[in-house]
PDB file of C-alpha atoms in Angstrom:
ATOM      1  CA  UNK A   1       5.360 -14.610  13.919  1.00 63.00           C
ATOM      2  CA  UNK A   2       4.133 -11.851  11.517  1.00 62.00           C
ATOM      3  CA  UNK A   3       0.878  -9.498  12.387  1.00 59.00           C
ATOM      4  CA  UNK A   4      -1.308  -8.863  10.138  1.00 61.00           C
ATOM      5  CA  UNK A   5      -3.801  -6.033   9.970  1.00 55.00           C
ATOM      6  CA  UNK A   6      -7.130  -6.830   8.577  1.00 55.00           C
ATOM      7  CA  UNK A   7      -9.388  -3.606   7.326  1.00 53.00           C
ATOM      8  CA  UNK A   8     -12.648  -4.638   6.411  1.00 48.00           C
ATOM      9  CA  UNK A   9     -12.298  -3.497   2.875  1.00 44.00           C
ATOM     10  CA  UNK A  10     -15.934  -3.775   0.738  1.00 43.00           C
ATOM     11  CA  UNK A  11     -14.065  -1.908  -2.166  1.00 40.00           C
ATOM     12  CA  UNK A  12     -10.936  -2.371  -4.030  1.00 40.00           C
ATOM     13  CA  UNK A  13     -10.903   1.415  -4.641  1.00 39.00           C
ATOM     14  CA  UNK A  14     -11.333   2.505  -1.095  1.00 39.00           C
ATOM     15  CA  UNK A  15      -8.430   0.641  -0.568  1.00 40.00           C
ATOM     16  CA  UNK A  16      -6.104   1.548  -3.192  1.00 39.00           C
ATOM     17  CA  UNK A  17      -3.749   4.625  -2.721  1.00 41.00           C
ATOM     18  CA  UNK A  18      -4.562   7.701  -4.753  1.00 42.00           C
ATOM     19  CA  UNK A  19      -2.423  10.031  -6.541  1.00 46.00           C
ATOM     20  CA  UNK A  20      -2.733  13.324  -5.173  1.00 48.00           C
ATOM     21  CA  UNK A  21      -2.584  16.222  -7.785  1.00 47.00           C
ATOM     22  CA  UNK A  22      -1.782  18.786  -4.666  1.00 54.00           C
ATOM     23  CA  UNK A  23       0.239  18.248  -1.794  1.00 62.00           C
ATOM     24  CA  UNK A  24      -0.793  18.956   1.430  1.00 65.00           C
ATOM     25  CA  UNK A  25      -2.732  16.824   4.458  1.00 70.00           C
ATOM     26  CA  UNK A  26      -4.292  13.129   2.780  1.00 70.00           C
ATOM     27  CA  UNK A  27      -7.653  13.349   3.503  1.00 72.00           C
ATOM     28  CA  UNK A  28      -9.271  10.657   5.455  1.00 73.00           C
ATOM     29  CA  UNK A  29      -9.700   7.448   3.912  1.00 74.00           C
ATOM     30  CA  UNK A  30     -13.238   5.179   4.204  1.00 77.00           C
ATOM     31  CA  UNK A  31     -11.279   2.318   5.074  1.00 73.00           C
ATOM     32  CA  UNK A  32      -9.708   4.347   8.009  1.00 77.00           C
ATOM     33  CA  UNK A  33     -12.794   4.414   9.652  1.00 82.00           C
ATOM     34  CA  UNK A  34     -13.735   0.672   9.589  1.00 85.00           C
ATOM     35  CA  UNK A  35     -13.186  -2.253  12.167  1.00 87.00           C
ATOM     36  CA  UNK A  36      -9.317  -3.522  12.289  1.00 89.00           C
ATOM     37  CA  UNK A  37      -8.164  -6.352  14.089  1.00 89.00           C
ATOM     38  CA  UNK A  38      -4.495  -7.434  14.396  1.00 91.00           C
ATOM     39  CA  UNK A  39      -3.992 -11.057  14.174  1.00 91.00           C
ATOM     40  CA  UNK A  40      -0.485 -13.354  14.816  1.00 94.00           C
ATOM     41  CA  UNK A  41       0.150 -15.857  12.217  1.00 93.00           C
ATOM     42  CA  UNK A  42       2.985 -18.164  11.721  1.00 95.00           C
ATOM     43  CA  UNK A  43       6.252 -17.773   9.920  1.00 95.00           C
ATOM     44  CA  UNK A  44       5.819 -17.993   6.424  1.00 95.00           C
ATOM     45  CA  UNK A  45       1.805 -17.577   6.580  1.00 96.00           C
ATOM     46  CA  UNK A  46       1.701 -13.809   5.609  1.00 95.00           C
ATOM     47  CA  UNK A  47       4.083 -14.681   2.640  1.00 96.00           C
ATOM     48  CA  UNK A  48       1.518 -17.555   0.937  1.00 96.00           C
ATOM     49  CA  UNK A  49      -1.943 -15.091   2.126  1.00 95.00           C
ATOM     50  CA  UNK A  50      -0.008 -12.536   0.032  1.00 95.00           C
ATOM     51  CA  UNK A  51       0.811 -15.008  -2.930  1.00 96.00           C
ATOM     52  CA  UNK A  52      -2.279 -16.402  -3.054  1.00 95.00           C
ATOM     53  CA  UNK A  53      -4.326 -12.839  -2.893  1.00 95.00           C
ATOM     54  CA  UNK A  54      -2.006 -12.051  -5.645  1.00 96.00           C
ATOM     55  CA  UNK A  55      -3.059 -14.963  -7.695  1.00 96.00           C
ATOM     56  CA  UNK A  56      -6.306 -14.265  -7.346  1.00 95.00           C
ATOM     57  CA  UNK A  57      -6.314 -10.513  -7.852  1.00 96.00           C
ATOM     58  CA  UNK A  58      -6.555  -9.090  -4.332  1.00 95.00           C
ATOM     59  CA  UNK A  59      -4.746  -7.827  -1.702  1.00 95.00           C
ATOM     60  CA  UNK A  60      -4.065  -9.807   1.200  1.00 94.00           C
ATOM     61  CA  UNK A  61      -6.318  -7.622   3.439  1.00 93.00           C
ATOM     62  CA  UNK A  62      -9.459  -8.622   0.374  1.00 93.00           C
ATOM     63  CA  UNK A  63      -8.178 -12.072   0.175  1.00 94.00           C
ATOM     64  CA  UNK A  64      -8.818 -12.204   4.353  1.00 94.00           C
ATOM     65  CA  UNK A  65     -11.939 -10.347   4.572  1.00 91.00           C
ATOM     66  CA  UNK A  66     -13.603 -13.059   1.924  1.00 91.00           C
ATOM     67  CA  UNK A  67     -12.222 -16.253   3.172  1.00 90.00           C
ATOM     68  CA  UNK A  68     -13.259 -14.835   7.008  1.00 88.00           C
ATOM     69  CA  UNK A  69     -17.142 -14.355   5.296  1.00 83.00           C
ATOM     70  CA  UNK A  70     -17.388 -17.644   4.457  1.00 81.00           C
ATOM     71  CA  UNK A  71     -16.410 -18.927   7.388  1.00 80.00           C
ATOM     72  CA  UNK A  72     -18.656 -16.789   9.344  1.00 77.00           C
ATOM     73  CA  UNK A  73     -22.046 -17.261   7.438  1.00 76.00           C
ATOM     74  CA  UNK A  74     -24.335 -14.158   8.780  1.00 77.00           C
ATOM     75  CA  UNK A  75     -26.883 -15.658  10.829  1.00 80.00           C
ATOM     76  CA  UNK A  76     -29.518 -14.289   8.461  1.00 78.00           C
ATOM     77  CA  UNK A  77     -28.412 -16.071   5.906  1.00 83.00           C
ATOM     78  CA  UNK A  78     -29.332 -19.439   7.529  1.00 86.00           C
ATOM     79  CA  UNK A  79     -32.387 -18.190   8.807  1.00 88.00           C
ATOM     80  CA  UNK A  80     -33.222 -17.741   5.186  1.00 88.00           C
ATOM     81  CA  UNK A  81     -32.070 -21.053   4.249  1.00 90.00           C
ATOM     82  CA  UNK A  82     -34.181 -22.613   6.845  1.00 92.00           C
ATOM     83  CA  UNK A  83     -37.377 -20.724   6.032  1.00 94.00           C
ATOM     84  CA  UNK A  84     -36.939 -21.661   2.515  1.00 95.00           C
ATOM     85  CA  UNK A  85     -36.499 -25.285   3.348  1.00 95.00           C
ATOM     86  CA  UNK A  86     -39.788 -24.980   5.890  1.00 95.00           C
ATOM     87  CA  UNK A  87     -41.621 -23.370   3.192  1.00 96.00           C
ATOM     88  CA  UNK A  88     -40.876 -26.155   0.664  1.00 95.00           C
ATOM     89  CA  UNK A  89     -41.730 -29.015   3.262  1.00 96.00           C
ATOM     90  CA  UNK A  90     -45.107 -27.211   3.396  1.00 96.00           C
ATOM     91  CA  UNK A  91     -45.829 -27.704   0.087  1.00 96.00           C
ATOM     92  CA  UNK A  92     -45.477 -31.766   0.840  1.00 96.00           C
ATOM     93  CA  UNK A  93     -48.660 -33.488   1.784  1.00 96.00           C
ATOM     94  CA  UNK A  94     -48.743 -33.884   5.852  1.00 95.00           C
ATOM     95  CA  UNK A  95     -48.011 -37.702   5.842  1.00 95.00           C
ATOM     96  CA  UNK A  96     -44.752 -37.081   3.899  1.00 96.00           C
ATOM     97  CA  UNK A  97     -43.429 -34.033   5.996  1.00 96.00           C
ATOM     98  CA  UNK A  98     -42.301 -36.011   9.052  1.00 96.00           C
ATOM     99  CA  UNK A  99     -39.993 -38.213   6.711  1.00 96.00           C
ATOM    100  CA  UNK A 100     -39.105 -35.262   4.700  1.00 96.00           C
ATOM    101  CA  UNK A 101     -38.089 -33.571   8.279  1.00 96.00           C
ATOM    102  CA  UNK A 102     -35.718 -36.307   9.470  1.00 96.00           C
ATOM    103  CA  UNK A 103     -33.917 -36.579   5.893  1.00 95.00           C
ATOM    104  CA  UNK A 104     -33.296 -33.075   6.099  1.00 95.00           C
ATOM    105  CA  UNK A 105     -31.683 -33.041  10.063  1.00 94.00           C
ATOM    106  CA  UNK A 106     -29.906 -36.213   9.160  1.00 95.00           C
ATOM    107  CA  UNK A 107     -28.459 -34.438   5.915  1.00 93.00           C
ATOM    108  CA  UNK A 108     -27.348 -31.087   8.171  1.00 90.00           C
ATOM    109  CA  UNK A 109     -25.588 -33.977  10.519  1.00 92.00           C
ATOM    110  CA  UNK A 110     -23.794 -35.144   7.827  1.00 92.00           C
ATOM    111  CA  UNK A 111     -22.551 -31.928   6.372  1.00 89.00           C
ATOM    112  CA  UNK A 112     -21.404 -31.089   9.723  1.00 87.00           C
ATOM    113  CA  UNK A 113     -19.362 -33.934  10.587  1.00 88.00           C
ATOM    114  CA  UNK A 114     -17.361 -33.768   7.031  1.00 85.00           C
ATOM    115  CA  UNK A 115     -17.166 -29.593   7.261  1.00 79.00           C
ATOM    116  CA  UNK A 116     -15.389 -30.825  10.359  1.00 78.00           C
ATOM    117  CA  UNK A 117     -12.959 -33.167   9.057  1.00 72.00           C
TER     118      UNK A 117
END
């Protein structure tokens, strides 16, 4: 097993290394100074996250951080989502919000069962 180390990296260039015109002590980089977390994957894994950050422009520790966010939707996010949806069945007259309700739940059950599969 390989361990990778995951820097929450919001910027390419706070990532990248530098040139230094004088030599001396590096100063401190931002991404020093966010959360890391060291995680075991399988042989091989690191290899294709590299590849396929490579592919797509990043590096592996970019590649991580994004597929990680949209697995982990911030809870604000849905809160939104729902609000927005409330807000819409609103605008429904009252004898069609009830119905408009229970298509909605039974849609959320169904995403759920086939995000699961």
């Amino acid at each position: 097993m390989a361990n990778i180390y995951l820097v929450n990296c919001y910027s390419y260039a706070f990532c990248m290394k530098s040139p230094s015109a004088k030599r001396g002590p590096k100063p401190k980089s931002p991404s020093r100074e966010l959360d890391k977390i060291i995680i075991r994957v399988p042989d091989g894994m690191r290899e294709q996250i590299q590849s396929v950050a490579a592919i797509n422009g990043r590096s592996a520790n970019e590649e991580l951080v994004l597929l990680l966010g949209r697995a982990y939707r911030p809870e604000e996010i849905i809160s939104k989502y729902i609000l927005d949806i409330a807000d819409l069945v609103k605008s429904f007259p009252d004898d069609q919000q009830k119905d408009l309700w229970r298509s909605i739940i039974q849609k959320i059950e169904a995403a759920s069962l086939s995000a699961r599969s």
